[in-house]
CSV table of C-alpha atoms in Angstrom, one decimal:
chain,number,residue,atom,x,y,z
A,29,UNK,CA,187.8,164.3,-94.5
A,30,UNK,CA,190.8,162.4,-96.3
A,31,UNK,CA,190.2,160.8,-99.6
A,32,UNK,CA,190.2,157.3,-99.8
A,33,UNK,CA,192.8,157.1,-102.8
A,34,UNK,CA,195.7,159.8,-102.1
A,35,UNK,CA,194.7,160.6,-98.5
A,36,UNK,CA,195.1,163.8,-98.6
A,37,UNK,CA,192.6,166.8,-96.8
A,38,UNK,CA,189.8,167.8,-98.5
A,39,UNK,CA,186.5,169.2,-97.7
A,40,UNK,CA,183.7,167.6,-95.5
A,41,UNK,CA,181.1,166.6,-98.3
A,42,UNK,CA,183.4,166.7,-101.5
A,43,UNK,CA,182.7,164.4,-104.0
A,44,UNK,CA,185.5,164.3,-106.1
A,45,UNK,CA,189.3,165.0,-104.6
A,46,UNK,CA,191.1,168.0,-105.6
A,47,UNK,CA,194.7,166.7,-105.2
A,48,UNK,CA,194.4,163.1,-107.3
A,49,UNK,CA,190.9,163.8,-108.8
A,50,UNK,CA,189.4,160.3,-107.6
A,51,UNK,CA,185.8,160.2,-107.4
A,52,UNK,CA,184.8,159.8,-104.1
A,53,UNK,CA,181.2,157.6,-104.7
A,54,UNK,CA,181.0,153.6,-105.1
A,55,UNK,CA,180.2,153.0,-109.0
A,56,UNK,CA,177.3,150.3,-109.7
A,57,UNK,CA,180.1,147.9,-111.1
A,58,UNK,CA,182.0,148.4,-107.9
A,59,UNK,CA,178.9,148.1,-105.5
A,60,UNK,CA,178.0,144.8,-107.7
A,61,UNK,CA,181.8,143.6,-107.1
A,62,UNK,CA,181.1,144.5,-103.4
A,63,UNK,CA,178.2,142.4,-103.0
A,64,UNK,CA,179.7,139.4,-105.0
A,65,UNK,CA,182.1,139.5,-102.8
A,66,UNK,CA,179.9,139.2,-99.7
A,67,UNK,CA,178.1,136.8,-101.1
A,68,UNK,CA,181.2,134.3,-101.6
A,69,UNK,CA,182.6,134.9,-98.3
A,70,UNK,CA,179.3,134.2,-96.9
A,71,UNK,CA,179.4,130.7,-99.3
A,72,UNK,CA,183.2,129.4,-98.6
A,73,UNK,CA,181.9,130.6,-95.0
A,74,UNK,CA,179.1,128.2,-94.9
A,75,UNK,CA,181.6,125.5,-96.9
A,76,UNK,CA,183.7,125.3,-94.3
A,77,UNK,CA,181.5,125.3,-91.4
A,78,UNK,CA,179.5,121.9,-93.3
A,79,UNK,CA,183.2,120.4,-93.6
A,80,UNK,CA,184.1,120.9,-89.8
A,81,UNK,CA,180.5,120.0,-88.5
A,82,UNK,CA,181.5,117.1,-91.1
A,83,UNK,CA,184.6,116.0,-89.8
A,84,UNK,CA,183.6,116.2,-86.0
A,85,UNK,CA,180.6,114.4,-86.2
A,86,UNK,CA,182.7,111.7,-88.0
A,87,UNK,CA,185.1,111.7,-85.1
A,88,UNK,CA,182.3,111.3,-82.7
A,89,UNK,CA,180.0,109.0,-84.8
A,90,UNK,CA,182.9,107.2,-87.6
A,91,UNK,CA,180.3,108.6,-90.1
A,92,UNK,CA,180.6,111.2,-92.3
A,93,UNK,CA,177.7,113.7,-93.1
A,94,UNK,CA,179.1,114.4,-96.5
A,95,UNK,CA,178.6,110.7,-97.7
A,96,UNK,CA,176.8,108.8,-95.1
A,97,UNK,CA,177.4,105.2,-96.0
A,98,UNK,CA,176.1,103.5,-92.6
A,99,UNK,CA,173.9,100.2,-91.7
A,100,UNK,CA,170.4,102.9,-91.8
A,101,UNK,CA,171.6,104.4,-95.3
A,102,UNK,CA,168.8,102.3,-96.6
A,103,UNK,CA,165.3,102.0,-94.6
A,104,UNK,CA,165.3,98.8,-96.6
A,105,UNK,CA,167.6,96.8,-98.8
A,106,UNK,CA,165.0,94.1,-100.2
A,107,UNK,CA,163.6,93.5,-103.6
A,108,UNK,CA,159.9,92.2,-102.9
A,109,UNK,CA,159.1,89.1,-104.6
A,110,UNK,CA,156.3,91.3,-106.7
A,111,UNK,CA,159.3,93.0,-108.3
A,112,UNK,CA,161.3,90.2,-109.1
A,113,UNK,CA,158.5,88.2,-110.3
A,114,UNK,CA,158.5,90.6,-113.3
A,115,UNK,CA,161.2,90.6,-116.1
A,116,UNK,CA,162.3,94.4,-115.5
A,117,UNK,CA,162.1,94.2,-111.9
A,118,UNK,CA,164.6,90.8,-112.1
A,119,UNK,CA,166.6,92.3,-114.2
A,120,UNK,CA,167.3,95.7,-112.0
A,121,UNK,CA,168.0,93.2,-109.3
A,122,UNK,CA,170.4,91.2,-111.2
A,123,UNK,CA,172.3,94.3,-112.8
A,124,UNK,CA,173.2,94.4,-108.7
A,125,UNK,CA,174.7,91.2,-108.1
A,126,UNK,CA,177.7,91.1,-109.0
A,127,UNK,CA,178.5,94.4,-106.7
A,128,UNK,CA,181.4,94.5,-104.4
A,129,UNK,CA,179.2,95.4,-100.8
A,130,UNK,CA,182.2,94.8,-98.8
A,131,UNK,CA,186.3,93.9,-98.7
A,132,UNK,CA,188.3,92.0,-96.6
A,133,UNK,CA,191.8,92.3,-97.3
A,134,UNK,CA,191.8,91.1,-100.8
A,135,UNK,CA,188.7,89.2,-100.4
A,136,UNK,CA,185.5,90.5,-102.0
A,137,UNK,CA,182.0,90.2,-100.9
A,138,UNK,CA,179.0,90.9,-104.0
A,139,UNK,CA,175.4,90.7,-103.2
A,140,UNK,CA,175.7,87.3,-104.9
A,141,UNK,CA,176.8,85.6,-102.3
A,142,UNK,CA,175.7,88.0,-99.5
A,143,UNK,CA,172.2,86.5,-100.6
A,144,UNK,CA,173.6,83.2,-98.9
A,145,UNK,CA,175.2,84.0,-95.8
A,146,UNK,CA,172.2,86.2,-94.9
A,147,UNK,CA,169.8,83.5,-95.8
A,148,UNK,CA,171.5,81.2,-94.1
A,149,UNK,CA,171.2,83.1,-91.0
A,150,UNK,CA,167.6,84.0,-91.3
A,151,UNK,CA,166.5,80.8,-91.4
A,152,UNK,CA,168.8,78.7,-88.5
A,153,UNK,CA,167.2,81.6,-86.6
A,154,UNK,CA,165.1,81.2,-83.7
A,155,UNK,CA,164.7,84.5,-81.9
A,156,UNK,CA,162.1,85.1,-80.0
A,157,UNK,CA,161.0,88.5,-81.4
A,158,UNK,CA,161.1,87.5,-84.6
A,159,UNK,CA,158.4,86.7,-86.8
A,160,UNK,CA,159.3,85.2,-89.8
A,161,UNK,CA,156.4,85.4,-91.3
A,162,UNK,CA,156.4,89.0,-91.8
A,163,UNK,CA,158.9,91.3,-93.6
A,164,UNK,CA,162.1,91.8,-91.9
A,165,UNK,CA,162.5,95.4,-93.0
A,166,UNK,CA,159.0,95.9,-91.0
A,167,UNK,CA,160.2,94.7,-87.2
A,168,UNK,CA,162.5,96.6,-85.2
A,169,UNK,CA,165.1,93.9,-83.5
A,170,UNK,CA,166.8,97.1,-81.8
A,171,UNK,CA,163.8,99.8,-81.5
A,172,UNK,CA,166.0,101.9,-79.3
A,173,UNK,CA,168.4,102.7,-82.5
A,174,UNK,CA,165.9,101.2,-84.9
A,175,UNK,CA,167.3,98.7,-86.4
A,176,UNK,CA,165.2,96.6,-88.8
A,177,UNK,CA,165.7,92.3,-88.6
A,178,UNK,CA,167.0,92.6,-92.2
A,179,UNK,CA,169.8,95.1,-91.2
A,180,UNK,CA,170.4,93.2,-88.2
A,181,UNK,CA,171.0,90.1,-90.0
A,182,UNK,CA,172.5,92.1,-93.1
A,183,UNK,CA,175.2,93.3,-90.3
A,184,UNK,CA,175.4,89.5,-89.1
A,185,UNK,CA,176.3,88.1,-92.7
A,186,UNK,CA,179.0,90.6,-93.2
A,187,UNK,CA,180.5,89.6,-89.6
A,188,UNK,CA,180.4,85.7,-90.4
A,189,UNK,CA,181.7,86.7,-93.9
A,190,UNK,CA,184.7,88.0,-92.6
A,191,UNK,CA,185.5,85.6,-90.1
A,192,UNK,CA,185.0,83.0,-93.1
A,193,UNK,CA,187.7,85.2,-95.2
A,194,UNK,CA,190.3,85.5,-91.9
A,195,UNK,CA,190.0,81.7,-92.0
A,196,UNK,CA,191.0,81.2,-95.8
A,197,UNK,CA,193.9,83.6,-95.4
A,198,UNK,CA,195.1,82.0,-91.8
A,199,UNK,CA,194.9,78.6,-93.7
A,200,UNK,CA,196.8,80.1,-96.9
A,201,UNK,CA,199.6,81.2,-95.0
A,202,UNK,CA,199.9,78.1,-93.1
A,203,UNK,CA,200.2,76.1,-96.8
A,204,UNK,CA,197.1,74.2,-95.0
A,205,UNK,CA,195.7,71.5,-97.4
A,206,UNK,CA,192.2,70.1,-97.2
A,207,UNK,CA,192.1,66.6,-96.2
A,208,UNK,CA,191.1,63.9,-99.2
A,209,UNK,CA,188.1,62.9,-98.2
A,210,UNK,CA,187.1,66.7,-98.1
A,211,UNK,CA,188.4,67.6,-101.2
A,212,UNK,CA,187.1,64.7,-103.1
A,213,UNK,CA,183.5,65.7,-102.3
A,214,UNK,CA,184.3,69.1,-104.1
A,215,UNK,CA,185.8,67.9,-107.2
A,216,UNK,CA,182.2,65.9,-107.7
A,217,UNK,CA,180.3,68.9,-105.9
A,218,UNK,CA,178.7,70.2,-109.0
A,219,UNK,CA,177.5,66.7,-110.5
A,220,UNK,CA,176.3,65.4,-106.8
A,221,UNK,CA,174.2,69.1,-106.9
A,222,UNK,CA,172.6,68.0,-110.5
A,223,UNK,CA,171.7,64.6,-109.0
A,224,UNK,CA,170.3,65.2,-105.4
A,225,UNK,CA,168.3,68.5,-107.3
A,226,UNK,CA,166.8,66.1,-110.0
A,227,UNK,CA,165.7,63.4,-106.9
A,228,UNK,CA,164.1,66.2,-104.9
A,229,UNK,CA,162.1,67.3,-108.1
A,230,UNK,CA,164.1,70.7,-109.2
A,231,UNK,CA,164.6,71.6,-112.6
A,232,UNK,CA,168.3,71.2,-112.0
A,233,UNK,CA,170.9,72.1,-109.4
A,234,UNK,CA,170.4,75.6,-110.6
A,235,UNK,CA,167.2,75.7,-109.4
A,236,UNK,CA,167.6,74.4,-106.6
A,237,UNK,CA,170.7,76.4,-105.4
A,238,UNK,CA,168.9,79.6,-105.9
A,239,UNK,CA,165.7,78.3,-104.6
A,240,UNK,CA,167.6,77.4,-101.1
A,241,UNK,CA,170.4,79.4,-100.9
A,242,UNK,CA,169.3,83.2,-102.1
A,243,UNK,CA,167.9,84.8,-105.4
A,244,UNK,CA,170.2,85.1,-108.0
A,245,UNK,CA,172.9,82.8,-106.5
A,246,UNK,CA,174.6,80.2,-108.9
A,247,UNK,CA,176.3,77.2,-108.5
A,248,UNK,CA,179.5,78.3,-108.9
A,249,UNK,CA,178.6,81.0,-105.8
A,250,UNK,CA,177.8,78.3,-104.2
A,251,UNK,CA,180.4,76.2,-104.8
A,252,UNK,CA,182.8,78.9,-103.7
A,253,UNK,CA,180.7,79.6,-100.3
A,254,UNK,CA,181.3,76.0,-99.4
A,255,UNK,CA,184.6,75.9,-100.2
A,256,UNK,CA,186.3,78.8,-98.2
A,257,UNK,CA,183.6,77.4,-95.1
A,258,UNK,CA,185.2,74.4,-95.5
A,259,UNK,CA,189.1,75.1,-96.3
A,260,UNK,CA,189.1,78.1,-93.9
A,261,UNK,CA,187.0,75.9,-91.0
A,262,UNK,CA,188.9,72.8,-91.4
A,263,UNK,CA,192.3,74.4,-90.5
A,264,UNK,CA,191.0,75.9,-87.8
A,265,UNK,CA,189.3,73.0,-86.0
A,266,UNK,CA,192.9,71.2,-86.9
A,267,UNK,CA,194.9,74.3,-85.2
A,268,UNK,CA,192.9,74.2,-82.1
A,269,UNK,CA,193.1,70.6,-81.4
A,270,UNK,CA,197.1,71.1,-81.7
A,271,UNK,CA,196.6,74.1,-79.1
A,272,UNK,CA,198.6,73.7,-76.2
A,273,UNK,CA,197.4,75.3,-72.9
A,274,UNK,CA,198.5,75.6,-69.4
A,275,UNK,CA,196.6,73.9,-66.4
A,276,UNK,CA,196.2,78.0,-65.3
A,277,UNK,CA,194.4,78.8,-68.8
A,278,UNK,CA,191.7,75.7,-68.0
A,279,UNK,CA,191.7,76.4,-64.3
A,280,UNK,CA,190.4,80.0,-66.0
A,281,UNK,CA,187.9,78.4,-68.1
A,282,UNK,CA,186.4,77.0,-65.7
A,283,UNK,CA,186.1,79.7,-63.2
A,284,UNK,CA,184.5,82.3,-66.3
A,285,UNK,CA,182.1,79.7,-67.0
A,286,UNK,CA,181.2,77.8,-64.4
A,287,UNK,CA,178.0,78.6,-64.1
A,288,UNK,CA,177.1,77.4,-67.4
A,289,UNK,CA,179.3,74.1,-67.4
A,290,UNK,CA,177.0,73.5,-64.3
A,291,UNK,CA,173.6,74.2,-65.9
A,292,UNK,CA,174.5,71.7,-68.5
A,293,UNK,CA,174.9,74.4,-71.5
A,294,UNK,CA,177.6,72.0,-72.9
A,295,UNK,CA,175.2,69.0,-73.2
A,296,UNK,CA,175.9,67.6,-69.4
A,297,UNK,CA,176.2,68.9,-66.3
A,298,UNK,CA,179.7,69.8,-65.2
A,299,UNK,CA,181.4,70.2,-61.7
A,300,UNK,CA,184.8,69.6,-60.6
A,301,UNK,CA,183.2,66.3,-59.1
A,302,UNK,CA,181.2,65.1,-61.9
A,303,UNK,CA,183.6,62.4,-62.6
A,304,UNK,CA,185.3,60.6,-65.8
A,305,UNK,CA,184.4,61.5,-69.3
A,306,UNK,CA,185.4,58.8,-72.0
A,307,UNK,CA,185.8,58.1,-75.8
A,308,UNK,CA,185.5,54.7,-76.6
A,309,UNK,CA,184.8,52.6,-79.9
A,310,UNK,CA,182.7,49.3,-80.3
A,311,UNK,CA,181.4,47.0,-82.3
A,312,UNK,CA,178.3,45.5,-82.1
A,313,UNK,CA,177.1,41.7,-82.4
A,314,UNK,CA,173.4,41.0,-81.9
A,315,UNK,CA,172.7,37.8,-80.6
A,316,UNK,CA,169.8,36.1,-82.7
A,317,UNK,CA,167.8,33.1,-83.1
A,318,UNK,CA,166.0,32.8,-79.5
A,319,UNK,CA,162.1,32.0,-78.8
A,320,UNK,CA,158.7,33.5,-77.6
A,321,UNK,CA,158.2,33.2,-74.3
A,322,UNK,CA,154.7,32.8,-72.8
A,323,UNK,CA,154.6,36.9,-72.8
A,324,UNK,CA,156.1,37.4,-76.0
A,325,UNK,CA,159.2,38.1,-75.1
A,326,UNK,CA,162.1,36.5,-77.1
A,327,UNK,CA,164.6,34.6,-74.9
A,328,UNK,CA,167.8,33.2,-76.1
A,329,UNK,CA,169.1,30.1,-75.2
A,330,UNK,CA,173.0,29.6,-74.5
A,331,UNK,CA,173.5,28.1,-77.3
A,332,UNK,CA,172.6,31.7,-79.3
A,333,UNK,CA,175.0,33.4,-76.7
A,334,UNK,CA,177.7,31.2,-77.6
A,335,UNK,CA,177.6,31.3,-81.1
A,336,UNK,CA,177.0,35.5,-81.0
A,337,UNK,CA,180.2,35.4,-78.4
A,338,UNK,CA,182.2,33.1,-80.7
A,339,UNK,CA,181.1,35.5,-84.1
A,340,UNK,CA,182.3,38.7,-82.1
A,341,UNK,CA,185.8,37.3,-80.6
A,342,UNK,CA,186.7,36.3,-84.4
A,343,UNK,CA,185.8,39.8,-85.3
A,344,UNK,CA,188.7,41.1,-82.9
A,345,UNK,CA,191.1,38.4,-83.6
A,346,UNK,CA,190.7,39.8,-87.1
A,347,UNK,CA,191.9,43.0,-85.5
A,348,UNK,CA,194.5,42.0,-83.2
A,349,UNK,CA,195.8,39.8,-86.3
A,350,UNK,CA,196.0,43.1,-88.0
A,351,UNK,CA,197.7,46.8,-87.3
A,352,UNK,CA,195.9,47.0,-84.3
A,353,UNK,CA,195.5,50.9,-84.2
A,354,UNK,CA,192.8,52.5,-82.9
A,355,UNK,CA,192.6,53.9,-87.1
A,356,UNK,CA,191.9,49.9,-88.0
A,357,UNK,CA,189.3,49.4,-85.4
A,358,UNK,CA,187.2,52.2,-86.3
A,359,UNK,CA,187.7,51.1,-90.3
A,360,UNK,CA,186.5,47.4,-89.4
A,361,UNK,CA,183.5,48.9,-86.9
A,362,UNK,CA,182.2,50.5,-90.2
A,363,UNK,CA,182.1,47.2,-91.6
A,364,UNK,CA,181.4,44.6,-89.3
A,365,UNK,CA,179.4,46.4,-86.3
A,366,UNK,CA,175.4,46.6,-86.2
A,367,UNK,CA,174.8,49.4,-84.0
A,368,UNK,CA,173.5,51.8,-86.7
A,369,UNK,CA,174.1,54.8,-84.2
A,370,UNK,CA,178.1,54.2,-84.5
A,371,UNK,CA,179.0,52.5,-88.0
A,372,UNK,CA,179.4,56.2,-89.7
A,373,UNK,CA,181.8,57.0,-87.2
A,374,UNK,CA,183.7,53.9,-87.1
A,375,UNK,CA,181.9,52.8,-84.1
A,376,UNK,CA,183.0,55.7,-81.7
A,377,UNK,CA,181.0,57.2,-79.0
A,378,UNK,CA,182.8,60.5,-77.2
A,379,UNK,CA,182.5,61.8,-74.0
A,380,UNK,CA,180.6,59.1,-72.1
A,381,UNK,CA,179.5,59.7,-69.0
A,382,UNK,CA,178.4,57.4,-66.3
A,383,UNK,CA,174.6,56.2,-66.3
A,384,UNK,CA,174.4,56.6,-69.8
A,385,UNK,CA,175.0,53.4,-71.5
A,386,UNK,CA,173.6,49.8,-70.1
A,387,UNK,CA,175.6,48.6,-66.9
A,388,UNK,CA,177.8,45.8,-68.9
A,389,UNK,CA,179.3,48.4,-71.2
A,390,UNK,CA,179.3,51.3,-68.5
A,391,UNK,CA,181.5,49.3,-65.9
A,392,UNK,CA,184.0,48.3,-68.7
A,393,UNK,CA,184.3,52.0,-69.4
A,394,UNK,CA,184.9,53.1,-66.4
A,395,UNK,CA,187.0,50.5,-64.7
A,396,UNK,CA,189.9,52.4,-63.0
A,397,UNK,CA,192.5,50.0,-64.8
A,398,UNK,CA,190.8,51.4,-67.9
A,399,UNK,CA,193.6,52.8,-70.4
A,400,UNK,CA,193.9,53.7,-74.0
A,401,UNK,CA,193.8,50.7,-75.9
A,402,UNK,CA,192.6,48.3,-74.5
A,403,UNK,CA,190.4,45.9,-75.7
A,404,UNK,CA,187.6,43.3,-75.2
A,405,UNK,CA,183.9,41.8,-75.3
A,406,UNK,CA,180.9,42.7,-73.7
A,407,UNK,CA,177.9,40.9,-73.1
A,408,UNK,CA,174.7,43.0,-72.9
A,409,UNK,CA,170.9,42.5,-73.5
A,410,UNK,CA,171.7,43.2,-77.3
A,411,UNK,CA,174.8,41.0,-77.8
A,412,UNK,CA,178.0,40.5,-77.7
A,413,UNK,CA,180.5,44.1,-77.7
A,414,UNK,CA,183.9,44.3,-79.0
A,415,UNK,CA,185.7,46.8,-76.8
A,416,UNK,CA,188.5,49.8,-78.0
A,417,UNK,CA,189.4,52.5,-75.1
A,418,UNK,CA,190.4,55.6,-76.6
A,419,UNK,CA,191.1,57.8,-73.9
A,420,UNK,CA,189.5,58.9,-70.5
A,421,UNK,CA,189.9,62.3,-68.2
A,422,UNK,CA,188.0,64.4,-65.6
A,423,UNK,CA,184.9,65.8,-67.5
A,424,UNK,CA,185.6,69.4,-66.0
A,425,UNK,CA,189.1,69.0,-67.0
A,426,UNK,CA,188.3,67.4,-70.6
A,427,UNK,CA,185.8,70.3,-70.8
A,428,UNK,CA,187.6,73.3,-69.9
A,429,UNK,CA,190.9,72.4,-71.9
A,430,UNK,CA,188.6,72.4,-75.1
A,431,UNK,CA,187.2,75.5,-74.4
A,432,UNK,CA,190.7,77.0,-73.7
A,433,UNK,CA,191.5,75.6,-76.6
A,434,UNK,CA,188.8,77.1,-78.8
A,435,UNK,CA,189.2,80.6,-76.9
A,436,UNK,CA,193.0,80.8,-78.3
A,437,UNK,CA,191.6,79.6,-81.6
A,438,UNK,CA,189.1,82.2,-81.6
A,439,UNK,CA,191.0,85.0,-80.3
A,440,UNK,CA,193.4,84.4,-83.4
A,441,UNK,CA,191.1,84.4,-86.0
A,442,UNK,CA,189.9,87.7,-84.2
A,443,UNK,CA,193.9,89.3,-84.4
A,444,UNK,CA,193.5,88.3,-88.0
A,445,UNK,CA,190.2,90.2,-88.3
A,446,UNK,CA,191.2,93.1,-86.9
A,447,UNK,CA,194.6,93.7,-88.4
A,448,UNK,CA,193.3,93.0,-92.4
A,449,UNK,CA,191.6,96.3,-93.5
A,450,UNK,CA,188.1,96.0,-94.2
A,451,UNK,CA,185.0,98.0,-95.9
A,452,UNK,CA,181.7,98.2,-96.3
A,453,UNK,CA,179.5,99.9,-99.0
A,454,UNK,CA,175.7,99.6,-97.8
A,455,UNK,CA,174.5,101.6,-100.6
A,456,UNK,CA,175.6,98.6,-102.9
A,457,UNK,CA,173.4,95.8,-101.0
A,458,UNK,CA,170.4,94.9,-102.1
A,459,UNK,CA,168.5,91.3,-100.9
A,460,UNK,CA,166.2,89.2,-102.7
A,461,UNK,CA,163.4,88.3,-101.1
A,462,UNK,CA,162.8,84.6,-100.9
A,463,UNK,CA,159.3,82.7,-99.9
């Protein structure tokens, strides 16, 4: 046998090495050292193989095992209202409010105003499967991954969140500014909240915004949710009406959605023979006076038509004595017309189709002379009509260039999603539950 130190010959059995005088046996120390050893090889061994396990599940999955932080990190994210009812449960709840659960670029979302966008949601909902009258984090809306209502919709708030937040930024970098009328309402926002809360019997706006909106949300929270919805929306309605799109991009619209242009999803049934589709403003003069008949029906003599004629023609002599704009008309209709259906909107009714108002007004409409800006009076069983033609096209055609329209709209706020970075920390979120 060689020793182990010098490697030199020695004797079968030898326990200590004639040439360098080693000892040939494992002392305790060095048998301890031994198994230490193991024992960390077998540890950084088992280290590594949790990191790689780690790191390919998170290839396959985009979660990590290490720090899970997914949409089931949490079988449930509410506060019942038995906790919050008490003073330490409230204030657990409230020590969580003001946590950042997601970012968007620079944006950042706290459980504050999560509370509104998910309330929001929950109750414009109307699925089928859902029963509102139970807990959400008690019915599956996906059973297959099992996925609870109130993760569903926590998911859903986060979505419209950041679609809300792409808006603001699109509009920022555009220098958009919010129309007057608009911005006026929120410079008043927080003393029109005090007053309507104080008519519908809250304690003050306070109340009321939490009681509506989401436990624990104040009125500047809400002030700021309205705001971006607004500033961010408003440019975006405005960009897609300035879209311009090719007769190949409607032709497109129409041939990916026919089937539901033709089922009437978009209010009316559309085809490519459905016919004209017309905006058009008016103002209404009733006739009055007029007597009972022998069946109780008033009838009006022509005296009362004449008078109810000669009331409405001064009305649009007022206008053609004026700026005559389509702008003027509409201002004047809020003053002057009697059709409580129109006066908000300055007398305007969009997208008229045929056989939906009375004959008189339906032939004017659709005379094929018919062009914008035209004018004129209109005698039907309610009175006299003073006539403004906005603008008239092919319902499909009308239809379809919106919806092209709103597609390239849509598909840039999507660009804008998808190129800010964005994250979300589901451990943060908590909800309040609300009655």
């Amino acid at each position: 046998m060689q020793c182990k130190y010098c490697q030199m010959e020695m004797e079968d059995g030898a326990t200590v090495c004639p040439h360098c005088g080693e000892s040939q046996e494992e002392s305790k120390v060095s048998k301890q050292l031994k198994t230490i050893k193991i024992l960390l090889a077998s540890f950084v061994g088992l280290v590594l193989l949790v990191v790689l396990v780690g790191v390919l599940y998170k290839d396959v999955t985009g979660m990590s095992l290490l720090s899970k932080n997914d949409l089931h990190v949490k079988d449930s994210y509410t506060v019942s209202l038995e906790k919050l009812e008490t003073e330490a449960g409230y204030k657990s709840y409230e020590k969580k409010l003001d946590k950042v659960v997601a970012t968007f670029g620079e944006h950042k979302l706290t459980n504050r105003m999560l509370q509104i966008y998910y309330w929001q949601l929950v109750g414009g909902s109307n699925y089928k499967d859902l029963d509102l009258s139970k807990p959400l984090d008690a019915q599956y809306q996906d059973p297959e991954t099992q996925t609870t209502w109130e993760q569903f919709f926590i998911e859903e708030a986060i979505a419209v969140w950041r679609k809300d937040m792409a808006q603001v930024d699109l509009a920022t970098a555009a220098g958009y500014q919010m129309p007057e009328e608009y911005s006026s309402q929120f410079a008043t926002l927080k003393q029109d909240l005090e007053e309507y809360a104080l008519a519908k019997g809250y304690a003050n706006a306070a109340d009321y915004v939490e009681k509506g909106f989401g436990k624990g949300v104040d009125i500047q929270t809400f002030y700021d949710y309205r705001w971006n919805y607004y500033y961010g929306g408003l440019y975006c309605a405005e960009y897609a009406e300035k879209v311009e799109v090719t007769q190949e991009q409607i032709e497109a619209y129409f041939q990916a959605n026919e089937a539901d242009l033709a089922s009437g999803t978009y209010g009316i049934p559309i085809t490519k023979e459905s016919g004209k589709l017309v905006d058009v403003r008016h103002i209404l003069v009733k006739v009055t006076g007029g007597t009972k008949d022998e069946e109780g029906k008033t009838v009006y003599s022509e005296e009362d038509w004449e008078a109810c004629r000669v009331k409405a023609q001064a009305i649009l002599d007022e206008w053609l004595a004026g700026e005559k704009t389509e702008e003027s008309f509409g201002k004047l209709a809020g003053e002057k017309t009697e059709d409580g259906g129109s006066k908000q909107t300055g007398g305007l009714y969009e997208m008229v189709y045929k056989g939906q108002m009375v004959e008189p007004f339906e032939n004017w409409c659709f005379d094929e002379s018919r062009k914008t800006g035209d004018t004129g009076l209109v005698k039907t069983t309610y009175g006299y009509h003073v006539m403004y033609y906005v603008y008239g096209e092919e319902g499909w055609i009308r239809i379809c260039k919106d919806g092209a329209k709103y597609t390239a709209t849509d598909e840039m706020i999507e660009n804008a999603k998808n190129n800010t970075e964005s994250k979300v920390n589901y451990k943060n979120i908590v909800i309040g539950a609300m009655k």
